[in-house]
Amino acid sequence: MLTYENFYDSPLNNETPDQQDPTKGALKILEWAYQSYGNSLVYACSFGAESMVLIDMIATVQPDARLVFLDTGLHFQETYDLIDEVKERYPSLDIVMQKPSLTVDEQREQYGSALWSRNPDQCCYIRKVKPLEDALSGATAWISGLRRSQSPTRANTNFINKDDRFQSIKICPLIHWSWDDVWEYIEQHQLPYNKLHDQNYPSIGCIPCTTQVTDADGERSGRWANFQKTECGLHATPQSTK
């Protein structure tokens, strides 16, 4: 079994997706992943548009799969409403609401108010990165909805990646999908999705760090406005947080 300790470039990364495969290799990768890792595989789910595609596919491959949502305490109500819809549509899925060790109030008391506006990297570490570290403890591999077309920092993502941040294997089934592909699948399968997407929110995270956009400059537009930041840190290499 492929693990962080014995990682090598998987031959699956070198395969050209079958042009007749409407999932562009995604379903094949998910089937391989659950056959390889079983219950030790975790899907870190944001409940964005890509998540809805992956949830639907995962439910066909592993109906009782474990999904982890990083519940920062700062999400939009529309996001929580969508999670309720998903629970109703896929009742066998094991959806874990992973919370940070500090509540928003406790974070304010310890670090001052609105940490996200002064040091968003530290806020993301407290409320997202560290909780995912905890959630992945004991997990050999995890699934992410990264796509190559999302941003330059994701352009070289493979199906199967050695993840130094979490010392795990990161599996990204949707690397060859476009934004249009994602929405075509959602429409064809009549999947629920976050209604904020209909209000010019291409990428949806925490309320303080997500804004509407009128002229989207990339699929990550609207995240961390006024900061040179496009990632929360889940997909970055380790660095000091002190």
Coordinates of C-alpha atoms in Angstrom, one line a residue:
M1 CA 0.0 0.0 0.0
L2 CA 1.3 3.5 -0.9
T3 CA 2.0 5.5 2.2
Y4 CA 3.9 8.7 3.1
E5 CA 6.9 6.6 4.3
N6 CA 7.2 4.5 1.1
F7 CA 5.8 7.1 -1.5
Y8 CA 7.0 6.8 -5.0
D9 CA 5.5 8.4 -8.2
S10 CA 2.4 6.4 -8.8
P11 CA 1.9 5.1 -12.3
L12 CA -1.7 6.3 -12.0
N13 CA -0.3 9.9 -12.3
N14 CA 1.1 9.2 -15.7
E15 CA -2.1 7.9 -17.3
T16 CA -3.9 10.1 -19.8
P17 CA -7.6 10.2 -18.9
D18 CA -9.8 8.2 -21.2
Q19 CA -11.6 10.7 -23.5
Q20 CA -14.7 8.5 -23.2
D21 CA -14.7 8.7 -19.4
P22 CA -17.0 11.6 -18.4
T23 CA -15.3 11.7 -15.0
K24 CA -11.8 12.3 -16.5
G25 CA -10.3 9.6 -14.3
A26 CA -12.0 10.8 -11.1
L27 CA -14.1 7.7 -10.5
K28 CA -11.3 5.3 -11.3
I29 CA -9.0 7.1 -8.7
L30 CA -11.7 7.0 -6.1
E31 CA -12.3 3.3 -6.6
W32 CA -8.5 2.7 -6.3
A33 CA -8.3 4.9 -3.2
Y34 CA -11.1 3.2 -1.3
Q35 CA -9.9 -0.3 -2.3
S36 CA -6.4 0.7 -1.2
Y37 CA -7.1 2.5 2.1
G38 CA -10.7 1.6 3.1
N39 CA -11.7 3.2 6.4
S40 CA -8.3 4.9 6.9
L41 CA -9.2 7.2 4.0
V42 CA -10.7 10.6 4.9
Y43 CA -12.3 13.2 2.6
A44 CA -11.6 16.7 3.9
C45 CA -14.8 18.3 2.5
S46 CA -15.4 22.1 2.1
F47 CA -18.9 21.7 0.7
G48 CA -18.0 23.8 -2.2
A49 CA -19.1 23.0 -5.8
E50 CA -16.3 20.5 -6.3
S51 CA -17.3 18.8 -3.0
M52 CA -20.8 18.1 -4.3
V53 CA -19.3 16.2 -7.3
L54 CA -16.9 14.2 -5.1
I55 CA -19.6 13.5 -2.5
D56 CA -21.9 12.1 -5.1
M57 CA -19.1 9.9 -6.6
I58 CA -17.9 8.8 -3.2
A59 CA -21.4 7.8 -2.1
T60 CA -21.5 5.3 -5.0
V61 CA -18.0 3.8 -4.2
Q62 CA -18.1 3.9 -0.4
P63 CA -21.6 4.8 0.9
D64 CA -20.3 5.0 4.6
A65 CA -17.2 7.0 3.8
R66 CA -15.9 9.4 6.4
L67 CA -16.1 13.1 5.5
V68 CA -14.5 15.8 7.7
F69 CA -15.7 19.4 7.5
L70 CA -13.6 22.0 9.2
D71 CA -16.2 23.8 11.2
T72 CA -14.4 27.1 12.0
G73 CA -17.4 28.6 13.6
L74 CA -17.3 31.4 11.0
H75 CA -19.1 29.8 8.1
F76 CA -22.1 31.2 6.3
Q77 CA -25.5 29.9 7.3
E78 CA -25.9 28.8 3.6
T79 CA -23.0 26.4 4.1
Y80 CA -24.6 24.8 7.2
D81 CA -27.9 24.6 5.3
L82 CA -26.1 22.7 2.5
I83 CA -24.6 20.2 5.0
D84 CA -28.1 19.4 6.3
E85 CA -29.2 18.8 2.7
V86 CA -26.3 16.5 2.1
K87 CA -27.0 14.5 5.3
E88 CA -30.5 14.0 4.2
R89 CA -29.6 12.9 0.6
Y90 CA -26.7 10.7 1.7
P91 CA -27.7 9.4 5.1
S92 CA -25.0 6.6 5.2
L93 CA -22.1 9.0 5.0
D94 CA -20.2 9.7 8.2
I95 CA -19.9 13.5 8.3
V96 CA -17.7 14.8 11.1
M97 CA -17.9 18.4 12.1
Q98 CA -14.3 19.1 13.1
K99 CA -14.0 22.1 15.4
P100 CA -10.8 24.1 16.5
S101 CA -9.6 23.8 20.1
L102 CA -10.5 27.5 20.6
T103 CA -14.0 29.0 20.1
V104 CA -14.2 32.3 18.3
D105 CA -14.6 34.0 21.6
E106 CA -11.6 32.2 23.2
Q107 CA -9.5 33.1 20.1
R108 CA -10.5 36.8 20.6
E109 CA -9.5 36.7 24.3
Q110 CA -6.2 35.1 23.5
Y111 CA -5.2 36.8 20.3
G112 CA -7.3 40.0 20.1
S113 CA -10.4 40.7 18.0
A114 CA -10.6 40.0 14.3
L115 CA -7.3 38.0 14.1
W116 CA -8.3 37.2 10.5
S117 CA -8.0 40.8 9.5
R118 CA -4.5 41.2 11.1
N119 CA -2.9 37.8 10.6
P120 CA -5.1 35.6 8.4
D121 CA -2.4 32.9 8.2
Q122 CA -2.4 32.4 12.0
C123 CA -6.2 32.4 12.1
C124 CA -6.3 29.8 9.3
Y125 CA -3.8 27.7 11.2
I126 CA -5.8 27.8 14.4
R127 CA -9.2 27.2 12.8
K128 CA -8.4 25.0 9.8
V129 CA -4.8 23.6 9.6
K130 CA -4.5 22.3 13.2
P131 CA -8.0 20.8 13.2
L132 CA -7.2 18.9 10.0
E133 CA -4.0 17.7 11.5
D134 CA -6.1 16.3 14.4
A135 CA -8.7 14.8 12.0
L136 CA -6.0 13.1 9.9
S137 CA -4.2 11.6 12.9
G138 CA -4.1 7.9 12.1
A139 CA -5.3 8.3 8.5
T140 CA -3.0 7.0 5.8
A141 CA -4.5 9.1 3.1
W142 CA -7.0 11.9 2.5
I143 CA -9.0 13.2 -0.5
S144 CA -9.1 16.8 -1.7
G145 CA -11.1 18.6 -4.4
L146 CA -8.1 20.5 -5.8
R147 CA -8.2 21.1 -9.6
R148 CA -5.3 22.3 -11.7
S149 CA -7.3 25.1 -13.3
Q150 CA -8.2 26.7 -9.9
S151 CA -5.0 28.7 -9.5
P152 CA -1.3 28.7 -10.4
T153 CA -0.4 27.2 -7.0
R154 CA -2.5 24.1 -7.9
A155 CA -1.4 23.7 -11.5
N156 CA 1.0 20.9 -10.9
T157 CA -1.3 18.8 -8.6
N158 CA -1.3 15.1 -9.4
F159 CA -4.0 12.4 -8.8
I160 CA -1.8 11.1 -6.0
N161 CA 0.6 13.4 -4.0
K162 CA 3.0 13.1 -1.2
D163 CA 1.7 15.5 1.4
D164 CA 4.5 16.9 3.6
R165 CA 2.1 19.1 5.5
F166 CA 0.2 16.2 7.0
Q167 CA 2.7 13.4 6.3
S168 CA 0.1 11.6 4.4
I169 CA -1.0 10.7 0.8
K170 CA -3.3 13.4 -0.7
I171 CA -5.6 12.1 -3.4
C172 CA -7.1 14.7 -5.9
P173 CA -9.5 13.0 -8.3
L174 CA -10.7 16.2 -10.0
I175 CA -7.3 17.6 -11.3
H176 CA -8.4 17.5 -15.0
W177 CA -11.8 19.1 -14.4
S178 CA -12.7 22.6 -15.4
W179 CA -15.2 24.9 -13.5
D180 CA -17.7 24.2 -16.3
D181 CA -17.2 20.5 -15.9
V182 CA -18.1 20.8 -12.2
W183 CA -21.3 22.7 -12.8
E184 CA -22.3 20.4 -15.7
Y185 CA -22.1 17.4 -13.4
I186 CA -24.1 19.2 -10.7
E187 CA -26.8 20.1 -13.1
Q188 CA -26.9 16.7 -14.7
H189 CA -27.2 14.9 -11.4
Q190 CA -29.4 17.6 -9.8
L191 CA -27.1 17.9 -6.8
P192 CA -27.6 20.4 -4.0
Y193 CA -25.1 23.2 -3.8
N194 CA -24.3 26.3 -1.8
K195 CA -26.7 29.0 -2.9
L196 CA -24.1 31.7 -2.5
H197 CA -22.6 30.5 -5.8
D198 CA -25.7 32.1 -7.4
Q199 CA -24.8 35.4 -5.7
N200 CA -21.3 35.9 -7.2
Y201 CA -19.3 33.9 -4.7
P202 CA -17.1 31.6 -6.8
S203 CA -15.1 30.4 -3.8
I204 CA -16.7 30.1 -0.3
G205 CA -14.9 30.0 3.0
C206 CA -15.3 31.8 6.3
I207 CA -17.5 34.9 6.4
P208 CA -14.8 37.5 7.3
C209 CA -12.5 36.3 4.5
T210 CA -15.0 35.7 1.7
T211 CA -16.5 38.5 -0.5
Q212 CA -18.8 38.8 -3.5
V213 CA -17.1 39.5 -6.8
T214 CA -18.4 41.3 -9.8
D215 CA -15.5 40.5 -12.2
A216 CA -13.9 37.3 -11.1
D217 CA -10.2 37.2 -11.6
G218 CA -9.7 33.5 -11.2
E219 CA -11.7 30.8 -9.5
R220 CA -10.3 31.8 -6.1
S221 CA -11.5 35.4 -6.4
G222 CA -13.2 36.8 -3.3
R223 CA -11.0 35.0 -0.8
W224 CA -8.8 37.1 1.6
A225 CA -9.3 40.4 -0.2
N226 CA -6.5 42.9 0.3
F227 CA -4.0 40.2 1.2
Q228 CA -1.4 38.4 -0.9
K229 CA -3.0 35.1 0.1
T230 CA -4.9 32.6 -2.0
E231 CA -4.6 29.5 0.3
C232 CA -5.6 28.8 3.9
G233 CA -2.6 26.6 4.4
L234 CA -4.0 23.1 4.0
H235 CA -2.2 22.7 0.7
A236 CA 1.0 24.5 1.6
T237 CA 4.3 23.1 2.8
P238 CA 4.9 23.2 6.5
Q239 CA 6.2 26.3 8.1
S240 CA 6.5 27.8 11.6
T241 CA 3.3 29.1 13.1
K242 CA 4.9 30.6 16.2

